[in-house]
Tab-separated table of C-alpha atoms and ligand atoms in Angstrom:
chain	number	residue	atom	x	y	z
H	1	MET	CA	-0.470	-0.137	0.099
H	2	SER	CA	1.176	3.758	-1.002
H	3	SER	CA	2.000	5.910	1.937
H	4	GLU	CA	0.053	8.431	0.772
H	5	ASN	CA	-3.155	5.983	0.579
H	6	SER	CA	-2.625	5.067	4.006
H	7	ASP	CA	-2.535	9.050	5.151
H	8	LYS	CA	-5.845	9.640	4.174
H	9	LEU	CA	-7.326	7.294	6.942
H	10	PRO	CA	-7.571	6.759	10.331
H	11	GLU	CA	-5.873	4.510	12.375
H	12	PHE	CA	-7.624	0.782	12.697
H	13	LYS	CA	-5.148	-0.627	15.359
H	14	PHE	CA	-4.867	0.359	18.225
H	15	SER	CA	-2.629	-0.976	21.732
H	16	LEU	CA	-3.335	-1.270	25.240
H	17	SER	CA	-0.383	-2.150	26.632
H	18	GLY	CA	0.458	1.040	26.009
H	19	GLN	CA	-2.375	2.039	28.140
H	20	GLN	CA	-1.836	3.557	31.820
H	21	ALA	CA	-3.860	1.754	34.106
H	22	ARG	CA	-5.826	2.918	36.429
H	23	GLU	CA	-4.041	0.786	39.441
H	24	LEU	CA	-5.977	0.251	43.199
H	25	PRO	CA	-4.698	-2.440	44.962
H	26	MET	CA	-7.638	-5.004	44.628
H	27	GLY	CA	-7.823	-4.256	40.738
H	28	TRP	CA	-6.813	-1.974	38.121
H	29	ALA	CA	-8.482	-0.832	34.511
H	30	LYS	CA	-7.228	0.289	31.573
H	31	GLN	CA	-9.312	1.797	28.236
H	32	ALA	CA	-9.499	1.981	24.815
H	33	THR	CA	-11.541	5.403	23.374
H	34	VAL	CA	-11.870	7.543	20.742
H	35	THR	CA	-10.012	10.159	22.627
H	36	ASP	CA	-6.758	7.624	22.584
H	37	PHE	CA	-7.938	6.027	19.770
H	38	PRO	CA	-9.957	8.542	17.016
H	39	VAL	CA	-11.868	5.963	14.705
H	40	SER	CA	-13.883	4.408	17.096
H	41	LYS	CA	-16.128	6.387	17.677
H	42	ASN	CA	-19.159	4.374	18.619
H	43	ILE	CA	-17.398	1.783	20.664
H	44	ALA	CA	-15.354	1.767	23.299
H	45	GLY	CA	-13.562	-0.809	25.282
H	46	VAL	CA	-12.176	-1.403	29.016
H	47	LEU	CA	-10.554	-4.334	29.860
H	48	MET	CA	-10.345	-4.505	33.862
H	49	GLU	CA	-8.431	-7.291	36.420
H	50	LEU	CA	-10.346	-7.683	39.987
H	51	LYS	CA	-8.721	-9.680	43.250
H	52	PRO	CA	-10.908	-11.606	44.685
H	53	ASN	CA	-13.406	-9.592	46.968
H	54	GLY	CA	-12.297	-7.017	44.704
H	55	LEU	CA	-15.448	-4.823	44.732
H	56	ARG	CA	-15.750	-2.138	41.848
H	57	GLU	CA	-18.346	-0.121	43.015
H	58	LEU	CA	-21.457	0.558	43.172
H	59	HIS	CA	-22.116	2.325	39.299
H	60	TRP	CA	-24.255	3.464	36.585
H	61	HIS	CA	-23.266	4.910	32.657
H	62	ALA	CA	-24.796	7.924	31.389
H	63	ASN	CA	-23.605	7.709	28.207
H	64	ALA	CA	-23.423	3.599	27.186
H	65	ALA	CA	-24.580	0.410	27.579
H	66	GLU	CA	-22.386	-2.049	29.073
H	67	TRP	CA	-21.493	-5.674	27.479
H	68	GLY	CA	-18.860	-7.802	29.121
H	69	PHE	CA	-16.976	-10.423	28.645
H	70	VAL	CA	-15.304	-12.932	31.475
H	71	ILE	CA	-11.983	-13.581	29.739
H	72	SER	CA	-10.530	-15.846	33.046
H	73	GLY	CA	-11.911	-16.478	36.475
H	74	ASN	CA	-14.845	-15.637	38.318
H	75	VAL	CA	-17.102	-12.816	38.855
H	76	ARG	CA	-20.670	-12.033	40.843
H	77	THR	CA	-22.922	-8.828	39.782
H	78	THR	CA	-25.904	-6.514	40.732
H	79	ILE	CA	-27.744	-4.647	38.784
H	80	ILE	CA	-31.081	-2.769	39.219
H	81	ASP	CA	-33.872	-1.634	36.566
H	82	PRO	CA	-35.824	1.956	36.588
H	83	GLN	CA	-38.740	-0.419	37.801
H	84	GLY	CA	-37.083	-1.240	41.016
H	85	ARG	CA	-36.395	-4.990	39.594
H	86	TYR	CA	-32.612	-6.454	40.268
H	87	GLU	CA	-30.462	-9.182	39.006
H	88	THR	CA	-27.643	-10.760	41.264
H	89	ASN	CA	-25.360	-13.571	39.138
H	90	GLU	CA	-22.154	-15.384	38.917
H	91	PHE	CA	-20.509	-15.565	35.834
H	92	LYS	CA	-17.051	-17.780	34.783
H	93	GLU	CA	-14.526	-18.140	31.935
H	94	GLY	CA	-16.850	-17.227	28.656
H	95	ASP	CA	-19.715	-16.239	29.923
H	96	ILE	CA	-21.139	-12.490	29.474
H	97	TRP	CA	-23.452	-9.478	30.447
H	98	TYR	CA	-25.076	-6.440	29.285
H	99	PHE	CA	-26.546	-3.529	31.143
H	100	PRO	CA	-28.824	-1.575	29.757
H	101	ARG	CA	-27.426	2.369	29.682
H	102	GLY	CA	-28.237	4.327	33.266
H	103	HIS	CA	-28.684	1.102	35.107
H	104	GLY	CA	-27.022	0.786	38.584
H	105	HIS	CA	-25.127	-2.012	38.858
H	106	SER	CA	-21.797	-3.130	39.736
H	107	ILE	CA	-19.171	-6.421	39.823
H	108	GLU	CA	-16.905	-8.703	42.290
H	109	GLY	CA	-14.253	-10.613	41.107
H	110	LEU	CA	-14.700	-13.852	43.231
H	111	GLY	CA	-12.576	-16.757	44.373
H	112	PRO	CA	-9.984	-18.775	44.088
H	113	ASP	CA	-8.438	-16.192	41.758
H	114	GLY	CA	-10.010	-13.208	40.886
H	115	THR	CA	-11.214	-12.122	37.322
H	116	THR	CA	-10.326	-10.741	34.304
H	117	PHE	CA	-12.529	-9.082	31.700
H	118	MET	CA	-13.472	-7.154	29.005
H	119	LEU	CA	-15.827	-4.322	28.953
H	120	VAL	CA	-17.869	-2.724	25.839
H	121	PHE	CA	-19.568	-0.185	25.468
H	122	ASP	CA	-21.747	1.630	23.414
H	123	ASN	CA	-20.783	4.877	22.524
H	124	GLY	CA	-16.741	6.019	21.980
H	125	ALA	CA	-16.666	9.024	23.873
H	126	PHE	CA	-17.452	6.517	26.941
H	127	SER	CA	-14.561	6.842	30.389
H	128	GLU	CA	-14.823	4.042	32.390
H	129	PHE	CA	-12.926	6.977	34.172
H	130	ALA	CA	-15.826	9.234	34.885
H	131	THR	CA	-18.336	7.236	35.538
H	132	PHE	CA	-21.339	7.915	38.178
H	133	SER	CA	-19.917	6.191	41.510
H	134	ILE	CA	-22.073	5.997	44.849
H	135	THR	CA	-18.898	6.870	46.569
H	136	ASP	CA	-18.173	10.318	44.625
H	137	TRP	CA	-21.493	10.380	44.350
H	138	LEU	CA	-22.567	10.754	48.269
H	139	SER	CA	-19.152	12.170	49.045
H	140	GLN	CA	-20.420	15.351	46.564
H	141	THR	CA	-23.677	15.560	48.986
H	142	PRO	CA	-24.370	18.031	52.165
H	143	VAL	CA	-23.862	15.564	54.464
H	144	GLU	CA	-27.702	16.890	55.910
H	145	ILE	CA	-29.275	15.338	52.395
H	146	VAL	CA	-27.608	12.087	52.826
H	147	SER	CA	-28.457	11.860	56.338
H	148	LYS	CA	-31.630	12.564	56.001
H	149	ASN	CA	-31.981	10.017	53.004
H	150	LEU	CA	-30.457	7.658	54.685
H	151	GLN	CA	-32.232	7.662	57.644
H	152	THR	CA	-29.440	7.650	59.913
H	153	ASP	CA	-27.875	10.480	62.319
H	154	ALA	CA	-25.277	12.264	60.561
H	155	VAL	CA	-22.410	11.083	63.189
H	156	ASP	CA	-22.785	7.422	62.214
H	157	LEU	CA	-21.726	7.937	58.259
H	158	ASN	CA	-18.355	9.649	59.094
H	159	ASN	CA	-16.543	7.019	57.717
H	160	LEU	CA	-18.176	7.186	54.627
H	161	PRO	CA	-15.623	7.869	51.789
H	162	ASP	CA	-14.416	12.189	50.667
H	163	LYS	CA	-13.815	10.759	47.419
H	164	GLU	CA	-14.871	8.274	44.756
H	165	VAL	CA	-13.459	4.222	46.250
H	166	TYR	CA	-14.095	3.112	42.077
H	167	ILE	CA	-12.432	-0.636	43.354
H	168	ALA	CA	-13.294	-1.364	47.114
H	169	GLU	CA	-12.673	-4.562	49.508
H	170	ILE	CA	-15.493	-6.728	50.644
H	171	LYS	CA	-14.490	-7.993	53.615
H	172	GLU	CA	-17.540	-9.710	54.946
H	173	LYS	CA	-18.650	-12.607	52.397
H	174	ILE	CA	-21.509	-12.232	51.076
H	175	GLU	CA	-24.136	-15.289	50.704
H	176	SER	CA	-24.245	-16.483	47.046
H	177	LYS	CA	-27.645	-16.036	47.285
H	178	LYS	CA	-29.193	-15.384	43.474
H	179	LEU	CA	-31.598	-13.068	43.989
H	180	ASP	CA	-33.710	-12.123	40.293
H	181	SER	CA	-36.808	-9.697	40.027
H	182	THR	CA	-36.154	-8.669	36.103
H	183	PRO	CA	-37.776	-10.288	33.966
H	184	LEU	CA	-34.970	-10.691	31.131
H	185	THR	CA	-31.590	-12.007	32.485
H	186	HIS	CA	-28.764	-10.474	32.294
H	187	LYS	CA	-26.534	-13.237	31.714
H	188	TYR	CA	-25.843	-15.498	28.489
H	189	SER	CA	-23.153	-18.383	28.673
H	190	LEU	CA	-21.946	-17.093	25.309
H	191	LEU	CA	-19.425	-20.436	25.093
H	192	SER	CA	-21.736	-23.538	26.288
H	193	GLN	CA	-23.889	-22.181	23.280
H	194	ILE	CA	-23.632	-24.353	19.557
H	195	PRO	CA	-21.839	-21.751	17.649
H	196	LEU	CA	-23.667	-19.815	14.830
H	197	ARG	CA	-20.752	-21.369	12.514
H	198	ASP	CA	-18.943	-23.845	12.956
H	199	CYS	CA	-16.570	-24.504	9.945
H	200	ASP	CA	-13.202	-26.175	8.903
H	201	GLY	CA	-10.598	-23.281	9.727
H	202	GLY	CA	-12.886	-22.025	12.354
H	203	LYS	CA	-15.737	-20.715	14.912
H	204	LEU	CA	-17.718	-17.990	15.660
H	205	TRP	CA	-20.077	-17.392	18.731
H	206	ILE	CA	-22.501	-14.752	18.610
H	207	ALA	CA	-25.214	-13.038	21.167
H	208	SER	CA	-27.256	-11.023	19.411
H	209	SER	CA	-30.351	-9.835	21.024
H	210	GLU	CA	-31.973	-12.450	20.019
H	211	GLU	CA	-29.561	-15.285	21.796
H	212	PHE	CA	-29.717	-12.762	24.717
H	213	PRO	CA	-32.937	-10.295	23.821
H	214	ILE	CA	-31.912	-7.955	26.547
H	215	SER	CA	-29.161	-6.666	24.452
H	216	THR	CA	-31.094	-4.602	22.177
H	217	THR	CA	-27.715	-2.091	21.143
H	218	MET	CA	-24.818	-4.902	21.347
H	219	THR	CA	-23.805	-7.889	19.405
H	220	GLY	CA	-21.440	-9.956	20.077
H	221	GLY	CA	-19.397	-13.182	20.280
H	222	ILE	CA	-16.066	-14.850	20.192
H	223	LEU	CA	-14.359	-16.231	16.702
H	224	VAL	CA	-11.404	-18.784	16.675
H	225	LEU	CA	-9.700	-19.067	13.071
H	226	ASN	CA	-6.813	-21.984	13.017
H	227	PRO	CA	-3.807	-21.178	11.562
H	228	GLY	CA	-4.121	-19.994	7.952
H	229	ALA	CA	-7.467	-19.572	7.902
H	230	LEU	CA	-9.608	-16.475	6.342
H	231	ARG	CA	-12.398	-15.091	7.627
H	232	GLU	CA	-13.750	-13.845	4.078
H	233	LEU	CA	-13.901	-10.626	2.667
H	234	HIS	CA	-17.573	-8.970	4.158
H	235	TRP	CA	-19.133	-6.348	5.230
H	236	HIS	CA	-22.094	-5.178	7.950
H	237	PRO	CA	-24.546	-2.935	6.851
H	238	ASN	CA	-25.955	-1.709	10.255
H	239	ALA	CA	-22.555	-1.721	12.994
H	240	ASP	CA	-19.645	-0.787	13.582
H	241	GLU	CA	-17.270	-3.479	15.184
H	242	TRP	CA	-14.619	-3.688	17.310
H	243	LEU	CA	-12.041	-6.718	17.661
H	244	TYR	CA	-9.933	-7.435	20.752
H	245	VAL	CA	-7.379	-9.945	20.581
H	246	ILE	CA	-7.562	-12.336	23.336
H	247	SER	CA	-4.676	-14.865	21.511
H	248	GLY	CA	-3.387	-14.879	18.636
H	249	LYS	CA	-2.104	-12.950	15.387
H	250	ILE	CA	-4.316	-11.400	12.360
H	251	ARG	CA	-4.114	-9.688	9.793
H	252	LEU	CA	-7.382	-7.642	9.556
H	253	THR	CA	-7.622	-6.165	5.519
H	254	VAL	CA	-10.117	-2.612	6.323
H	255	PHE	CA	-11.367	-0.784	2.850
H	256	ALA	CA	-12.651	2.648	3.047
H	257	SER	CA	-14.597	2.819	-0.786
H	258	SER	CA	-12.668	5.860	-2.860
H	259	GLY	CA	-8.776	3.705	-3.410
H	260	LEU	CA	-8.740	3.879	0.088
H	261	SER	CA	-7.680	0.747	1.994
H	262	SER	CA	-5.612	-0.640	4.561
H	263	VAL	CA	-3.348	-3.605	5.751
H	264	VAL	CA	-3.494	-4.166	9.850
H	265	GLU	CA	-1.211	-6.543	12.091
H	266	LEU	CA	-2.603	-7.877	15.088
H	267	SER	CA	-1.319	-8.880	18.029
H	268	GLU	CA	-2.226	-10.044	21.738
H	269	ASN	CA	-3.930	-7.630	23.871
H	270	GLU	CA	-4.562	-4.936	20.545
H	271	ILE	CA	-7.483	-3.736	19.887
H	272	GLY	CA	-8.854	-3.166	15.845
H	273	TYR	CA	-12.586	-1.293	14.324
H	274	THR	CA	-13.578	-1.374	11.132
H	275	PRO	CA	-16.874	1.338	10.768
H	276	MET	CA	-19.936	0.748	9.498
H	277	GLY	CA	-20.159	-1.173	6.401
H	278	TYR	CA	-16.679	-1.250	5.055
H	279	GLY	CA	-15.219	-4.314	3.889
H	280	HIS	CA	-12.918	-6.379	5.953
H	281	SER	CA	-11.179	-9.467	5.857
H	282	ILE	CA	-9.020	-11.093	9.247
H	283	GLU	CA	-7.036	-13.951	9.184
H	284	ASN	CA	-4.773	-15.884	11.402
H	285	THR	CA	-1.146	-14.741	10.767
H	286	GLY	CA	0.545	-17.321	13.529
H	287	ASP	CA	1.092	-20.801	14.100
H	288	SER	CA	-1.158	-21.313	16.995
H	289	ASP	CA	-5.302	-20.724	16.859
H	290	CYS	CA	-6.261	-17.199	17.155
H	291	ARG	CA	-9.277	-16.047	19.907
H	292	LEU	CA	-11.298	-13.104	18.963
H	293	LEU	CA	-13.431	-11.004	20.691
H	294	ILE	CA	-15.652	-8.895	18.242
H	295	VAL	CA	-18.170	-6.747	18.997
H	296	PHE	CA	-20.649	-4.812	17.231
H	297	ASN	CA	-23.340	-1.258	18.276
H	298	SER	CA	-25.955	-3.156	17.106
H	299	GLY	CA	-28.823	-5.745	18.193
H	300	THR	CA	-28.969	-7.316	15.289
H	301	TYR	CA	-26.046	-9.250	13.585
H	302	GLU	CA	-26.166	-8.360	9.988
H	303	GLU	CA	-23.470	-8.877	7.750
H	304	ILE	CA	-23.055	-9.377	4.093
H	305	SER	CA	-20.170	-11.904	2.509
H	306	LEU	CA	-18.164	-11.802	-0.121
H	307	SER	CA	-18.997	-15.598	-1.961
H	308	SER	CA	-22.621	-15.740	-0.893
H	309	TRP	CA	-22.957	-12.108	-2.806
H	310	LEU	CA	-20.828	-12.691	-5.739
H	311	SER	CA	-22.874	-16.778	-5.727
H	312	SER	CA	-26.226	-14.888	-5.661
H	313	ASN	CA	-24.862	-13.470	-9.186
H	314	PRO	CA	-25.367	-14.862	-12.289
H	315	ASP	CA	-21.518	-16.375	-13.636
H	316	GLU	CA	-21.893	-13.723	-16.421
H	317	LEU	CA	-22.693	-11.285	-15.066
H	318	VAL	CA	-19.615	-11.404	-12.477
H	319	SER	CA	-17.372	-12.613	-15.492
H	320	ALA	CA	-17.856	-9.275	-17.024
H	321	ASN	CA	-18.161	-7.467	-14.047
H	322	LEU	CA	-14.305	-9.149	-12.796
H	323	ASN	CA	-12.970	-9.312	-15.903
H	324	LEU	CA	-12.561	-13.054	-16.046
H	325	PRO	CA	-13.753	-16.018	-17.820
H	326	ARG	CA	-16.566	-17.791	-16.822
H	327	ASP	CA	-14.699	-20.949	-16.370
H	328	ILE	CA	-12.381	-19.438	-13.764
H	329	VAL	CA	-15.328	-17.696	-12.105
H	330	LYS	CA	-17.512	-21.191	-11.448
H	331	LYS	CA	-14.537	-21.908	-9.584
H	332	PHE	CA	-15.792	-19.541	-7.173
H	333	PRO	CA	-17.494	-20.842	-3.690
H	334	LYS	CA	-21.951	-21.432	-4.541
H	335	LYS	CA	-22.371	-20.408	-1.103
H	336	GLU	CA	-21.122	-18.125	1.488
H	337	ALA	CA	-17.702	-19.579	2.501
H	338	PHE	CA	-17.615	-17.228	6.253
H	339	ILE	CA	-14.018	-18.878	6.771
H	340	LEU	CA	-12.139	-20.298	4.247
H	341	SER	CA	-9.120	-23.281	6.193
H	342	GLY	CA	-5.551	-22.060	5.785
H	343	ASN	CA	-5.147	-25.622	4.319
H	344	LYS	CA	-5.030	-25.777	0.365
H	345	LYS	CA	-7.857	-27.797	-1.289
A	1	LIG	MN1	-19.959	-0.219	34.406
A	2	LIG	MN1	-16.922	-8.358	10.190
C-alpha cells in the first residue's frame, strides 16, 4: 500500500499495552476510548482485573450500555432497573453480561483467582474513569441530605469515603444467593452454546438480541480461527465492528472505498476497528489458533460476505464485472464460505 493512501485513513489499530492503567489495591482498569483511538467513535473498551473480593463499586453510566465478557476467573454482578427490579448473577470464563445504559450495577471478583474481563460500551466517548460511582455521589452531596435520605445520624456516617473509591474491598463473605426479579436476564453463557458458524477453519459464537434478548443495542461474540484460516471478505450493513485479540496473531484488511484501504497486523492485547459498512477480512497469521472478541454496536447481527454475494449473481455478470473467464468464475464458492480453512484444497 502506498503511504499516500494510508495517510488519508485513520489508524484502525490500538494497543492496550501502552495504556496507563488506573491501578488500585484490589484491581486495575485500562481503557480505549475515542480520545486515544480516534476511529472508535461508536465503541469503547475497558480491560479490567479484579482480585478476589475486589468490588468495582456500585455505579452507572450516563452515556453507554455495558457489554462484558469474562476472559478468566469468576465474577458476581448486581443490577437494578428503573422499575426497581434487580438481579444478581455469577459468571465464569466465556459468559457475558449486558447492562442497559444508566442501570445501576456492581462487579465483584470471586475466588480463587479473581477475574479478568473486557467491557465494551456502545459509545466511543464513554470513559470508565468518569462513571457515576456511589461514593463519588454521596461524598459530593451535603451530609444533611445523605443523613436524611439514609435515615441515619450524620455522626454515624463519618466513615463514608470523601471521594470516589472506584474499586472497594469486600471484607465479609456475601451469601451467594441468587436474587432475581427482572423479566429478562442480564447473563448469557456464550461459549456453552452451539456456535453460529462451525467451519473447517474455525468457529463463531454470537449473542445478538435474538439469543440474548436484553442486549438490544449490542451484539458480541468469539471468533476462533485455525492457523492460516481466513474470515472472508465481508461487511456489516448496520454496525461498526470492534475487535480485541485475546490470543494469537491476525491480519485485518479494511476497505474504505474511494481507492482507500489499510492492512493491519494485530497481536495479543490489541484492538482493531472497522467502521459500519467498510469491507474487511481477518486472517490468522500465527501458528496457533487465534481467539478474538468481536463486538458490534447493534442488537441485530447483519453481514454480507463476498462469496454469498458473488454466488447470488449470474456467472456471466460476475465474469463481465471482474473481467475473468466464466470457467474461472465457476470455481468460486457456490454459497457463503464464511471461514476458509488455511489448508490448501
Ligand atoms: Mn459499569
Ligand atoms: Mn466483520
